Amino acid sequence: MTTFLGMPVTAPRGVGHLRGDQTFPRAARDALQNSQLRRNLRHATTTIRGKSGRVIAELPDWQSLRDAGSGIKADVMSRLPELLVRLEERVVAAGGVVHWAADANEANAIVTELVKATGSERVIKVKSMATQEIGLNEALEAAGITPVETDLAELIVQLGDDKPSHILVPAIHRNRSEIREIFLRAMPGVDPALTDDPPVLAAAARRYLRETFLSTRVAVSGANFAIAETGTLGVVESEGNGRMCLTLPDTLITVMGIEKVLPTWRDLEVFLQLLPRASTGERMNPYTTMWTGVTPGDGPQNFHLVLLDNGRSAVLADTVGRSALHCIRCSACLNVCPVYERTGGHSYGSVYPGPIGAVLSPQLTGVADNASLPFASSLCGACFDACPVKIDIPSLLVHLRDKAPHPVAERAAMAAAARIMDRPRWYASAQRAAKMARIAGRRGRGLPPPLSGWTAGRDLPEFPQQTFRDWWAQRPAVPPAGEPSSGSEEGR
Ligand code: SF4
């Protein structure tokens, strides 16, 4: 007997953080007014780019590693169901419990019930894009459970009642004096004499978090990788807060997007070389924590793995678009993107900003719900060059632009253009009419309504004084082959 599961569906509305309140152009226009934001972004992205470029240059086989990473991910996508079932079998065999969540609502309900069952009213959290995507913190708070972010940047965002604006450095839009103000305002027990010296700020966060680590019995994490052959989960991080969350509590709940699975341990070798160099510009992650089910007397004694779909099966169904699922969330594409560097992450309206957000969010939600994002790019190609798993983001952007709903006027104009270009006489007449457009919409002013939308984001090119057809008709007659021309031999 077979079970019909239905068509893959996109992430539901009204929950999580994949959709913004405004279109990208409107949000970006506001962000561009903030010169402090642009200074912070330029400084941070330039620093990370430089560091990353230096350590990547040390590896003579970097391009081969990129090819290997890309190949492994393509293989995973081609047999994802089989690998997930194997992962489930191994996790269960090692003493864990696996839950399948079709969307954000299901995942939030599963985690909330699991935490409630422990009797704990607080959870500590390892930085996790998947839990931000589904709005887990809001769901926990609604159930009377306090989530505490333990990654320093996530903590800054949480205490500041803010939103993350970068995958790896969620508080990249804040400078140290802004962080000092947030700590003074919202961090319990903070020293009123706090300065904005980075080590002093880090020490304040450490003091606040240490007590929380030692007194909280439940942790929630994401996962960078899961190894199907053994049921092993992995988190890589730089601060050690993840290690505390993954080892100290009695109960560990991991929420992982289904695309994070890898077939074997051997595959992990490739990604542990690619990820740190492309993301933080480190040769190796300071903390790499791997765990397999539960081990009596060592670490959490209850382990739950929540496998999250939330639109991923719909992405997988698009044989072109699915390569967005290869992403390992290194954020290298953000750090090289000229659009991201000027607008910042909030303009994208989703927890996934920058070039990867522009191709992933519209696919998870359905293109209609994030229709402006595939256009948030100059198509310069820097993201493709930087991506450690060789995701061809520019091609994906073009693919999604084609799928985005286009205004009626634009569709009508394109259909009319196609008909005209198919008929030489009509085309000649249209060229003559275009000269009128030079008068109606001079360069720098754009076209008049209803065509003004087309030139709102583009320069209107200057039409030439003479068309090619006119020039061709007026050119001097060419003598028949074999007859000498009147021109000089020189210069031939
Ligand atoms: S698309 Fe590539 S460069 Fe961008 S975050 Fe994902 S893996 Fe990194």
GROMACS .gro file of C-alpha atoms in nm, residues 112-417:
model
  306
  112THR     CA    1   0.689   2.375   2.278
  113GLU     CA    2   0.529   2.048   2.392
  114LEU     CA    3   0.868   1.886   2.446
  115VAL     CA    4   0.985   2.177   2.664
  116LYS     CA    5   0.658   2.184   2.858
  117ALA     CA    6   0.694   1.812   2.927
  118THR     CA    7   1.024   1.877   3.106
  119GLY     CA    8   0.859   2.133   3.338
  120SER     CA    9   1.124   2.393   3.249
  121GLU     CA   10   1.017   2.752   3.192
  122ARG     CA   11   1.341   2.854   3.024
  123VAL     CA   12   1.554   2.719   2.739
  124ILE     CA   13   1.904   2.812   2.630
  125LYS     CA   14   1.957   2.840   2.257
  126VAL     CA   15   2.248   2.785   2.022
  127LYS     CA   16   2.243   3.021   1.724
  128SER     CA   17   2.018   2.862   1.465
  129MET     CA   18   1.878   2.994   1.137
  130ALA     CA   19   1.609   2.723   1.127
  131THR     CA   20   1.457   2.829   1.461
  132GLN     CA   21   1.463   3.195   1.353
  133GLU     CA   22   1.297   3.098   1.026
  134ILE     CA   23   1.001   2.937   1.207
  135GLY     CA   24   0.972   3.205   1.479
  136LEU     CA   25   1.038   2.958   1.758
  137ASN     CA   26   1.120   3.224   2.019
  138GLU     CA   27   0.781   3.388   1.973
  139ALA     CA   28   0.605   3.049   1.997
  140LEU     CA   29   0.791   2.961   2.318
  141GLU     CA   30   0.720   3.302   2.472
  142ALA     CA   31   0.350   3.264   2.389
  143ALA     CA   32   0.357   2.940   2.589
  144GLY     CA   33   0.524   3.109   2.889
  145ILE     CA   34   0.872   2.972   2.816
  146THR     CA   35   1.169   3.211   2.808
  147PRO     CA   36   1.425   3.146   2.532
  148VAL     CA   37   1.774   3.282   2.602
  149GLU     CA   38   2.004   3.330   2.302
  150THR     CA   39   2.360   3.241   2.399
  151ASP     CA   40   2.552   3.344   2.087
  152LEU     CA   41   2.689   3.694   2.159
  153ALA     CA   42   2.551   3.856   1.846
  154GLU     CA   43   2.213   3.682   1.884
  155LEU     CA   44   2.204   3.798   2.246
  156ILE     CA   45   2.263   4.158   2.132
  157VAL     CA   46   1.975   4.124   1.885
  158GLN     CA   47   1.747   3.966   2.147
  159LEU     CA   48   1.823   4.222   2.420
  160GLY     CA   49   1.785   4.505   2.169
  161ASP     CA   50   1.442   4.374   2.063
  162ASP     CA   51   1.589   4.382   1.716
  163LYS     CA   52   1.607   4.156   1.411
  164PRO     CA   53   1.918   3.977   1.280
  165SER     CA   54   2.063   4.129   0.964
  166HIS     CA   55   2.338   3.884   0.867
  167ILE     CA   56   2.349   3.503   0.870
  168LEU     CA   57   2.677   3.479   1.056
  169VAL     CA   58   2.700   3.813   1.233
  170PRO     CA   59   2.336   3.889   1.321
  171ALA     CA   60   2.424   4.221   1.488
  172ILE     CA   61   2.651   4.339   1.205
  173HIS     CA   62   2.441   4.658   1.183
  174ARG     CA   63   2.537   4.756   1.539
  175ASN     CA   64   2.863   4.919   1.643
  176ARG     CA   65   3.016   4.883   1.987
  177SER     CA   66   2.872   5.200   2.138
  178GLU     CA   67   2.523   5.089   2.032
  179ILE     CA   68   2.590   4.747   2.189
  180ARG     CA   69   2.698   4.912   2.515
  181GLU     CA   70   2.370   5.107   2.525
  182ILE     CA   71   2.169   4.787   2.465
  183PHE     CA   72   2.352   4.603   2.745
  184LEU     CA   73   2.304   4.891   2.988
  185ARG     CA   74   1.935   4.905   2.904
  186ALA     CA   75   1.843   4.536   2.893
  187MET     CA   76   2.106   4.303   3.043
  188PRO     CA   77   2.012   4.194   3.398
  189GLY     CA   78   2.279   4.277   3.660
  190VAL     CA   79   2.510   4.463   3.422
  191ASP     CA   80   2.779   4.692   3.567
  192PRO     CA   81   2.661   5.055   3.518
  193ALA     CA   82   3.025   5.154   3.454
  194LEU     CA   83   3.033   4.932   3.141
  195THR     CA   84   3.255   5.071   2.862
  196ASP     CA   85   3.235   5.002   2.487
  197ASP     CA   86   3.569   4.819   2.484
  198PRO     CA   87   3.497   4.486   2.302
  199PRO     CA   88   3.663   4.260   2.568
  200VAL     CA   89   3.463   4.442   2.840
  201LEU     CA   90   3.138   4.391   2.648
  202ALA     CA   91   3.219   4.022   2.590
  203ALA     CA   92   3.299   3.974   2.962
  204ALA     CA   93   2.964   4.129   3.059
  205ALA     CA   94   2.783   3.886   2.829
  206ARG     CA   95   2.987   3.593   2.965
  207ARG     CA   96   2.896   3.678   3.326
  208TYR     CA   97   2.527   3.702   3.238
  209LEU     CA   98   2.524   3.378   3.038
  210ARG     CA   99   2.730   3.160   3.274
  211GLU     CA  100   2.463   3.154   3.543
  212THR     CA  101   2.199   3.078   3.277
  213PHE     CA  102   2.400   2.786   3.132
  214LEU     CA  103   2.438   2.626   3.472
  215SER     CA  104   2.076   2.660   3.580
  216THR     CA  105   1.878   2.569   3.262
  217ARG     CA  106   1.781   2.208   3.196
  218VAL     CA  107   1.671   2.232   2.832
  219ALA     CA  108   1.862   2.350   2.524
  220VAL     CA  109   1.745   2.410   2.168
  221SER     CA  110   1.992   2.403   1.880
  222GLY     CA  111   2.007   2.390   1.505
  223ALA     CA  112   2.256   2.171   1.318
  224ASN     CA  113   2.511   2.246   1.049
  225PHE     CA  114   2.528   1.883   0.940
  226ALA     CA  115   2.377   1.542   1.010
  227ILE     CA  116   2.554   1.221   0.908
  228ALA     CA  117   2.307   0.963   0.779
  229GLU     CA  118   2.538   0.662   0.817
  230THR     CA  119   2.573   0.705   1.195
  231GLY     CA  120   2.293   0.942   1.302
  232THR     CA  121   2.549   1.199   1.418
  233LEU     CA  122   2.460   1.569   1.442
  234GLY     CA  123   2.712   1.854   1.427
  235VAL     CA  124   2.730   2.221   1.522
  236VAL     CA  125   3.026   2.446   1.438
  237GLU     CA  126   3.074   2.774   1.623
  238SER     CA  127   3.334   3.021   1.747
  239GLU     CA  128   3.244   3.116   2.103
  240GLY     CA  129   3.199   2.793   2.299
  241ASN     CA  130   2.843   2.882   2.397
  242GLY     CA  131   2.721   2.608   2.165
  243ARG     CA  132   2.938   2.349   2.339
  244MET     CA  133   2.784   2.454   2.674
  245CYS     CA  134   2.428   2.423   2.539
  246LEU     CA  135   2.496   2.090   2.372
  247THR     CA  136   2.657   1.925   2.676
  248LEU     CA  137   2.523   2.076   3.002
  249PRO     CA  138   2.139   2.042   2.992
  250ASP     CA  139   1.938   1.723   3.055
  251THR     CA  140   1.736   1.764   2.736
  252LEU     CA  141   1.855   1.872   2.394
  253ILE     CA  142   1.613   1.953   2.111
  254THR     CA  143   1.763   2.008   1.766
  255VAL     CA  144   1.563   2.167   1.485
  256MET     CA  145   1.725   2.095   1.149
  257GLY     CA  146   1.625   2.173   0.791
  258ILE     CA  147   1.598   1.847   0.598
  259GLU     CA  148   1.861   1.960   0.345
  260LYS     CA  149   2.143   1.950   0.602
  261VAL     CA  150   2.190   1.573   0.588
  262LEU     CA  151   2.516   1.427   0.450
  263PRO     CA  152   2.559   1.061   0.351
  264THR     CA  153   2.885   0.976   0.532
  265TRP     CA  154   3.149   1.104   0.775
  266ARG     CA  155   3.389   1.124   0.485
  267ASP     CA  156   3.171   1.391   0.322
  268LEU     CA  157   3.202   1.604   0.634
  269GLU     CA  158   3.576   1.640   0.573
  270VAL     CA  159   3.505   1.857   0.268
  271PHE     CA  160   3.265   2.091   0.447
  272LEU     CA  161   3.480   2.134   0.756
  273GLN     CA  162   3.746   2.277   0.524
  274LEU     CA  163   3.510   2.491   0.315
  275LEU     CA  164   3.291   2.642   0.586
  276PRO     CA  165   3.534   2.813   0.827
  277ARG     CA  166   3.750   2.965   0.552
  278ALA     CA  167   3.451   3.099   0.358
  279SER     CA  168   3.258   3.223   0.661
  280THR     CA  169   3.475   3.359   0.942
  281GLY     CA  170   3.808   3.346   0.760
  282GLU     CA  171   3.941   3.084   1.002
  283ARG     CA  172   4.140   2.776   0.905
  284MET     CA  173   3.935   2.563   1.141
  285ASN     CA  174   3.630   2.618   1.357
  286PRO     CA  175   3.725   2.690   1.718
  287TYR     CA  176   3.443   2.459   1.840
  288THR     CA  177   3.309   2.165   1.643
  289THR     CA  178   3.063   1.960   1.852
  290MET     CA  179   2.935   1.625   1.726
  291TRP     CA  180   2.691   1.397   1.908
  292THR     CA  181   2.514   1.070   1.834
  293GLY     CA  182   2.194   0.999   2.025
  294VAL     CA  183   2.247   0.981   2.402
  295THR     CA  184   2.534   0.842   2.609
  296PRO     CA  185   2.446   0.729   2.964
  297GLY     CA  186   2.611   0.955   3.222
  298ASP     CA  187   2.756   1.193   2.961
  299GLY     CA  188   2.576   1.497   2.818
  300PRO     CA  189   2.200   1.535   2.763
  301GLN     CA  190   2.006   1.221   2.851
  302ASN     CA  191   1.711   1.311   2.627
  303PHE     CA  192   1.770   1.399   2.263
  304HIS     CA  193   1.502   1.502   2.014
  305LEU     CA  194   1.565   1.575   1.647
  306VAL     CA  195   1.297   1.780   1.466
  307LEU     CA  196   1.331   1.745   1.088
  308LEU     CA  197   1.190   2.062   0.931
  309ASP     CA  198   1.046   2.089   0.581
  310ASN     CA  199   0.870   2.431   0.575
  311GLY     CA  200   0.882   2.468   0.197
  312ARG     CA  201   1.201   2.273   0.127
  313SER     CA  202   1.024   1.992  -0.060
  314ALA     CA  203   0.871   2.257  -0.285
  315VAL     CA  204   1.221   2.394  -0.355
  316LEU     CA  205   1.345   2.042  -0.423
  317ALA     CA  206   1.069   1.993  -0.680
  318ASP     CA  207   1.225   2.266  -0.897
  319THR     CA  208   1.524   2.098  -1.061
  320VAL     CA  209   1.689   2.437  -1.123
  321GLY     CA  210   1.594   2.615  -0.802
  322ARG     CA  211   1.687   2.323  -0.576
  323SER     CA  212   2.056   2.416  -0.582
  324ALA     CA  213   1.965   2.690  -0.330
  325LEU     CA  214   1.930   2.400  -0.083
  326HIS     CA  215   2.304   2.332  -0.120
  327CYS     CA  216   2.373   2.638   0.095
  328ILE     CA  217   2.588   2.579   0.405
  329ARG     CA  218   2.507   2.927   0.547
  330CYS     CA  219   2.864   3.055   0.536
  331SER     CA  220   2.745   3.409   0.438
  332ALA     CA  221   3.035   3.464   0.196
  333CYS     CA  222   2.786   3.578  -0.070
  334LEU     CA  223   2.656   3.850   0.163
  335ASN     CA  224   3.004   3.982   0.231
  336VAL     CA  225   3.083   4.034  -0.138
  337CYS     CA  226   2.744   4.161  -0.252
  338PRO     CA  227   2.738   4.534  -0.343
  339VAL     CA  228   2.362   4.546  -0.287
  340TYR     CA  229   2.376   4.385   0.060
  341GLU     CA  230   2.668   4.608   0.164
  342ARG     CA  231   2.458   4.917   0.100
  343THR     CA  232   2.112   4.808   0.211
  344GLY     CA  233   2.190   4.569   0.499
  345GLY     CA  234   1.995   4.257   0.588
  346HIS     CA  235   1.667   4.402   0.715
  347SER     CA  236   1.571   4.523   0.368
  348TYR     CA  237   1.530   4.162   0.255
  349GLY     CA  238   1.248   4.110   0.508
  350SER     CA  239   1.354   3.748   0.572
  351VAL     CA  240   1.596   3.583   0.812
  352TYR     CA  241   1.790   3.487   0.499
  353PRO     CA  242   1.932   3.814   0.361
  354GLY     CA  243   2.173   3.889   0.078
  355PRO     CA  244   2.212   3.689  -0.243
  356ILE     CA  245   2.120   3.352  -0.089
  357GLY     CA  246   1.813   3.510   0.071
  358ALA     CA  247   1.711   3.654  -0.264
  359VAL     CA  248   1.690   3.302  -0.410
  360LEU     CA  249   1.597   3.093  -0.106
  361SER     CA  250   1.320   3.298   0.061
  362PRO     CA  251   1.105   3.334  -0.256
  363GLN     CA  252   1.126   2.961  -0.314
  364LEU     CA  253   1.037   2.868   0.044
  365THR     CA  254   0.738   3.104   0.049
  366GLY     CA  255   0.637   3.084  -0.315
  367VAL     CA  256   0.771   3.354  -0.548
  368ALA     CA  257   0.454   3.566  -0.529
  369ASP     CA  258   0.511   3.633  -0.155
  370ASN     CA  259   0.868   3.760  -0.206
  371ALA     CA  260   0.842   3.877  -0.566
  372SER     CA  261   1.081   4.173  -0.531
  373LEU     CA  262   1.374   3.971  -0.393
  374PRO     CA  263   1.497   3.808  -0.717
  375PHE     CA  264   1.542   4.163  -0.848
  376ALA     CA  265   1.756   4.271  -0.548
  377SER     CA  266   2.077   4.211  -0.739
  378SER     CA  267   2.294   4.369  -1.004
  379LEU     CA  268   2.377   4.017  -1.136
  380CYS     CA  269   2.748   4.104  -1.105
  381GLY     CA  270   2.832   3.741  -1.024
  382ALA     CA  271   3.050   3.807  -0.715
  383CYS     CA  272   2.826   3.575  -0.507
  384PHE     CA  273   2.884   3.284  -0.745
  385ASP     CA  274   3.263   3.333  -0.730
  386ALA     CA  275   3.257   3.348  -0.349
  387CYS     CA  276   3.024   3.055  -0.280
  388PRO     CA  277   3.219   2.758  -0.140
  389VAL     CA  278   2.964   2.512  -0.282
  390LYS     CA  279   2.942   2.687  -0.619
  391ILE     CA  280   2.575   2.782  -0.614
  392ASP     CA  281   2.513   2.974  -0.937
  393ILE     CA  282   2.307   3.243  -0.766
  394PRO     CA  283   2.292   3.478  -1.069
  395SER     CA  284   2.133   3.204  -1.282
  396LEU     CA  285   1.888   3.127  -1.002
  397LEU     CA  286   1.796   3.495  -0.980
  398VAL     CA  287   1.718   3.505  -1.351
  399HIS     CA  288   1.522   3.178  -1.319
  400LEU     CA  289   1.311   3.328  -1.038
  401ARG     CA  290   1.265   3.663  -1.215
  402ASP     CA  291   1.100   3.466  -1.490
  403LYS     CA  292   0.865   3.305  -1.237
  404ALA     CA  293   0.782   3.629  -1.054
  405PRO     CA  294   0.443   3.781  -1.132
  406HIS     CA  295   0.491   4.065  -1.380
  407PRO     CA  296   0.252   4.365  -1.394
  408VAL     CA  297  -0.020   4.351  -1.659
  409ALA     CA  298   0.122   4.657  -1.837
  410GLU     CA  299   0.468   4.497  -1.859
  411ARG     CA  300   0.330   4.168  -1.991
  412ALA     CA  301   0.119   4.353  -2.249
  413ALA     CA  302   0.421   4.563  -2.355
  414MET     CA  303   0.640   4.254  -2.396
  415ALA     CA  304   0.373   4.071  -2.598
  416ALA     CA  305   0.333   4.376  -2.821
  417ALA     CA  306   0.712   4.404  -2.864
   0.00000   0.00000   0.00000
